[in-house]
């Protein structure tokens, strides 16, 4: 079974703090993704990565950055957290090979910025 | 460009009744389609997928979906709802030329006894 783990299930941070969200997958997947999920808006892609040290902006990258130093680990960074970044953050991975397009998700991190 | 529309942000059914969750897609290339389920405070779990083989796809927990190209639809059904089916359901689309999934806004299913 594919396993995607996220470092925290719940996180509370203050405005202006630097926040790190960690994601690790154990299936040697090439692709990794960060989404945020808000009621009524579904999942919105923040950043994704096709390979180590490679990253691509998604639909809502503003206020976020990412790091992928190892294949299995993909970190989301909020440089200076703001209250409008309070959300559920979901990490996912996929193999990137033909006929295997599905993504596997972690349990999510619910971030509250006060 | 690809997009997904899920009709109905909330659907309520009685236990034992038919479940029908609607999904329409837009894609300029042959699509690959997915349904995911999310239980409270959890991540998304793959229910089923269509990747250009059989148009009627069976998934976990008794769910199935039918790909209808003429209607650009991929509706999710289950003949008899169970209380444990209460969750949020997401339809998603991708294609051979991208690794990104485009998600719908979700449908929350409530099941009443």
Short mmCIF file of C-alpha atoms in Angstrom, two decimals:
data_model
loop_
_atom_site.label_atom_id
_atom_site.label_comp_id
_atom_site.label_asym_id
_atom_site.label_seq_id
_atom_site.Cartn_x
_atom_site.Cartn_y
_atom_site.Cartn_z
CA UNK A 1 0.00 0.00 0.00
CA UNK A 2 1.13 3.51 -0.81
CA UNK A 3 1.63 5.55 2.26
CA UNK A 4 1.79 9.31 2.35
CA UNK A 5 2.40 10.86 5.74
CA UNK A 6 2.22 14.45 6.86
CA UNK A 7 4.15 15.77 9.84
CA UNK A 8 1.20 17.22 11.76
CA UNK A 9 -2.56 16.69 11.78
CA UNK A 10 -3.27 19.99 13.51
CA UNK A 11 -1.14 23.10 13.73
CA UNK A 12 -1.73 26.51 15.27
CA UNK A 13 0.61 29.36 14.34
CA UNK A 14 0.70 33.10 14.84
CA UNK A 15 0.58 35.68 12.07
CA UNK A 16 4.05 36.34 10.69
CA UNK A 17 5.55 33.01 11.74
CA UNK A 18 7.43 30.84 9.28
CA UNK A 19 5.62 27.51 8.92
CA UNK A 20 6.93 24.22 7.56
CA UNK A 21 4.61 21.42 6.49
CA UNK A 22 6.35 18.14 5.74
CA UNK A 23 5.19 15.30 3.52
CA UNK A 24 6.83 11.91 3.01
CA UNK A 25 5.84 9.11 0.61
CA UNK A 26 7.20 5.59 0.68
CA UNK A 27 6.45 4.37 -2.87
CA UNK A 28 9.30 5.95 -4.81
CA UNK A 29 6.85 8.21 -6.67
CA UNK A 30 8.21 10.80 -9.05
CA UNK A 31 5.47 13.38 -8.57
CA UNK A 32 4.41 15.15 -5.41
CA UNK A 33 1.75 17.80 -4.88
CA UNK A 34 0.54 20.29 -2.29
CA UNK A 35 -3.10 21.36 -2.22
CA UNK A 36 -5.19 23.49 0.05
CA UNK A 37 -8.80 22.63 0.67
CA UNK A 38 -11.42 25.19 1.62
CA UNK A 39 -15.20 24.74 1.95
CA UNK A 40 -16.97 25.29 -1.35
CA UNK A 41 -13.73 25.64 -3.28
CA UNK A 42 -12.61 22.03 -3.49
CA UNK A 43 -8.90 21.31 -3.80
CA UNK A 44 -6.61 23.95 -5.23
CA UNK A 45 -3.09 23.14 -6.33
CA UNK A 46 -0.38 25.21 -4.68
CA UNK A 47 2.84 23.65 -6.00
CA UNK A 48 3.97 20.37 -7.48
CA UNK A 49 7.24 18.64 -8.23
CA UNK A 50 8.22 16.19 -10.97
CA UNK A 51 11.58 15.31 -9.55
CA UNK A 52 14.11 16.13 -6.88
CA UNK A 53 14.93 19.83 -6.78
CA UNK A 54 12.28 20.55 -9.41
CA UNK A 55 9.14 22.51 -8.70
CA UNK A 56 6.30 24.04 -10.63
CA UNK A 57 3.75 26.62 -9.53
CA UNK A 58 0.18 25.50 -9.31
CA UNK A 59 -2.92 27.68 -9.34
CA UNK A 60 -2.37 29.54 -6.05
CA UNK A 61 1.38 29.74 -5.27
CA UNK A 62 1.37 33.23 -3.76
CA UNK A 63 2.61 33.26 -0.18
CA UNK A 64 4.03 29.73 -0.40
CA UNK A 65 7.29 28.07 -1.40
CA UNK A 66 8.37 24.42 -1.55
CA UNK A 67 11.45 22.30 -1.20
CA UNK A 68 12.24 18.85 -2.53
CA UNK A 69 15.74 17.81 -1.56
CA UNK A 70 14.99 14.08 -1.52
CA UNK A 71 12.65 12.09 -3.73
CA UNK A 72 10.46 10.94 -0.87
CA UNK A 73 10.04 14.30 0.87
CA UNK A 74 8.22 17.44 -0.22
CA UNK A 75 7.95 20.42 2.09
CA UNK A 76 5.56 23.35 1.93
CA UNK A 77 6.77 26.60 3.45
CA UNK A 78 4.71 29.59 4.50
CA UNK A 79 7.32 32.33 4.72
CA UNK A 80 5.15 34.66 6.82
CA UNK A 81 1.87 33.07 7.81
CA UNK A 82 -1.30 35.11 7.45
CA UNK A 83 -4.83 34.47 8.65
CA UNK A 84 -6.05 33.85 5.09
CA UNK A 85 -3.76 30.83 4.99
CA UNK A 86 -5.87 29.09 7.61
CA UNK A 87 -6.93 25.96 5.76
CA UNK A 88 -6.61 22.20 5.36
CA UNK A 89 -3.40 21.29 3.52
CA UNK A 90 -3.19 18.02 1.64
CA UNK A 91 -0.11 16.38 0.20
CA UNK A 92 -0.30 13.80 -2.58
CA UNK A 93 2.01 11.71 -4.73
CA UNK A 94 1.76 9.83 -8.02
CA UNK A 95 4.03 7.57 -10.00
CA UNK A 96 3.94 9.59 -13.21
CA UNK A 97 4.02 6.44 -15.33
CA UNK A 98 1.60 5.59 -18.13
CA UNK A 99 -1.80 4.28 -17.00
CA UNK A 100 -1.12 5.24 -13.42
CA UNK A 101 -2.45 8.73 -13.10
CA UNK A 102 -4.13 8.53 -9.73
CA UNK A 103 -2.78 10.48 -6.80
CA UNK A 104 -2.40 9.14 -3.28
CA UNK A 105 -3.15 11.52 -0.46
CA UNK A 106 -1.88 12.04 3.05
CA UNK A 107 -4.27 12.58 5.99
CA UNK A 108 -3.99 16.37 5.81
CA UNK A 109 -2.79 19.12 8.11
CA UNK A 110 -5.36 21.52 9.47
CA UNK A 111 -3.52 24.81 9.93
CA UNK A 112 -4.94 27.67 11.94
CA UNK A 113 -3.20 31.05 11.81
CA UNK A 114 -4.21 33.44 14.58
CA UNK B 1 -8.01 23.27 -20.58
CA UNK B 2 -9.86 20.80 -18.40
CA UNK B 3 -12.58 21.35 -15.85
CA UNK B 4 -15.02 19.42 -13.70
CA UNK B 5 -18.48 20.40 -12.52
CA UNK B 6 -20.19 18.60 -9.69
CA UNK B 7 -23.89 19.36 -9.59
CA UNK B 8 -25.18 19.68 -6.05
CA UNK B 9 -22.88 20.57 -3.20
CA UNK B 10 -25.10 18.58 -0.82
CA UNK B 11 -27.06 15.39 -1.45
CA UNK B 12 -29.24 13.68 1.14
CA UNK B 13 -30.60 10.14 0.86
CA UNK B 14 -32.22 7.63 3.15
CA UNK B 15 -30.39 4.50 4.13
CA UNK B 16 -31.07 1.85 1.48
CA UNK B 17 -31.88 4.39 -1.23
CA UNK B 18 -30.05 4.90 -4.50
CA UNK B 19 -27.05 7.22 -4.39
CA UNK B 20 -26.42 9.37 -7.48
CA UNK B 21 -23.66 11.98 -7.47
CA UNK B 22 -23.25 13.94 -10.68
CA UNK B 23 -20.04 14.90 -12.43
CA UNK B 24 -19.61 16.55 -15.81
CA UNK B 25 -16.23 17.23 -17.32
CA UNK B 26 -14.70 19.32 -20.04
CA UNK B 27 -11.55 18.18 -21.84
CA UNK B 28 -10.07 18.83 -25.27
CA UNK B 29 -8.22 15.49 -25.16
CA UNK B 30 -9.41 12.04 -24.05
CA UNK B 31 -9.92 12.28 -20.30
CA UNK B 32 -9.01 10.07 -17.41
CA UNK B 33 -11.58 10.40 -14.65
CA UNK B 34 -11.57 9.68 -10.94
CA UNK B 35 -13.85 9.68 -7.94
CA UNK B 36 -12.36 10.21 -4.51
CA UNK B 37 -14.03 10.03 -1.10
CA UNK B 38 -13.05 12.03 1.97
CA UNK B 39 -14.25 11.06 5.43
CA UNK B 40 -14.20 13.73 8.15
CA UNK B 41 -10.72 14.91 9.08
CA UNK B 42 -9.05 12.54 6.67
CA UNK B 43 -7.29 12.71 3.32
CA UNK B 44 -8.80 11.65 0.01
CA UNK B 45 -9.16 7.97 -0.86
CA UNK B 46 -9.54 6.71 -4.42
CA UNK B 47 -12.97 5.15 -5.04
CA UNK B 48 -12.61 4.31 -8.73
CA UNK B 49 -11.01 5.45 -11.96
CA UNK B 50 -11.65 5.46 -15.71
CA UNK B 51 -8.58 5.33 -17.93
CA UNK B 52 -10.04 4.47 -21.36
CA UNK B 53 -10.82 0.80 -20.81
CA UNK B 54 -14.36 -0.31 -19.87
CA UNK B 55 -16.82 2.57 -19.67
CA UNK B 56 -18.57 1.10 -16.62
CA UNK B 57 -16.15 1.18 -13.76
CA UNK B 58 -16.62 -0.57 -10.44
CA UNK B 59 -14.94 0.70 -7.33
CA UNK B 60 -14.70 0.02 -3.64
CA UNK B 61 -17.63 -0.08 -1.20
CA UNK B 62 -20.17 -0.97 -3.93
CA UNK B 63 -19.80 2.25 -5.93
CA UNK B 64 -19.66 2.39 -9.70
CA UNK B 65 -19.51 5.06 -12.39
CA UNK B 66 -20.20 5.13 -16.10
CA UNK B 67 -18.18 7.17 -18.58
CA UNK B 68 -20.51 8.72 -21.18
CA UNK B 69 -18.57 10.59 -23.80
CA UNK B 70 -21.66 11.94 -25.57
CA UNK B 71 -22.87 13.51 -22.33
CA UNK B 72 -19.38 14.37 -20.99
CA UNK B 73 -20.45 12.78 -17.73
CA UNK B 74 -19.03 10.43 -15.14
CA UNK B 75 -21.77 10.08 -12.53
CA UNK B 76 -21.19 8.01 -9.39
CA UNK B 77 -23.87 5.58 -8.22
CA UNK B 78 -24.52 3.05 -5.50
CA UNK B 79 -27.73 0.99 -5.45
CA UNK B 80 -28.25 1.09 -1.69
CA UNK B 81 -26.84 3.75 0.62
CA UNK B 82 -25.32 2.84 3.95
CA UNK B 83 -24.79 5.14 6.90
CA UNK B 84 -21.04 4.70 6.48
CA UNK B 85 -21.23 6.29 3.01
CA UNK B 86 -21.71 9.72 4.57
CA UNK B 87 -18.67 11.69 3.39
CA UNK B 88 -17.56 14.23 0.81
CA UNK B 89 -17.02 13.02 -2.74
CA UNK B 90 -14.76 14.61 -5.33
CA UNK B 91 -14.68 14.05 -9.08
CA UNK B 92 -11.38 14.74 -10.86
CA UNK B 93 -10.06 14.77 -14.43
CA UNK B 94 -6.65 14.49 -16.04
CA UNK B 95 -5.22 13.31 -19.37
CA UNK B 96 -2.18 11.65 -20.91
CA UNK B 97 -0.34 14.95 -21.40
CA UNK B 98 -0.36 16.15 -17.79
CA UNK B 99 0.24 14.84 -14.30
CA UNK B 100 -2.09 17.36 -12.68
CA UNK B 101 -5.57 16.45 -11.47
CA UNK B 102 -8.36 18.99 -11.79
CA UNK B 103 -10.90 18.56 -9.01
CA UNK B 104 -14.53 19.49 -8.73
CA UNK B 105 -15.75 21.42 -5.72
CA UNK B 106 -17.11 18.32 -4.02
CA UNK B 107 -20.49 16.89 -3.01
CA UNK B 108 -21.29 16.18 0.60
CA UNK B 109 -23.44 13.08 0.97
CA UNK B 110 -25.69 12.73 4.01
CA UNK B 111 -27.40 9.44 4.76
CA UNK B 112 -30.45 9.43 7.02
CA UNK B 113 -31.68 6.36 8.90
#
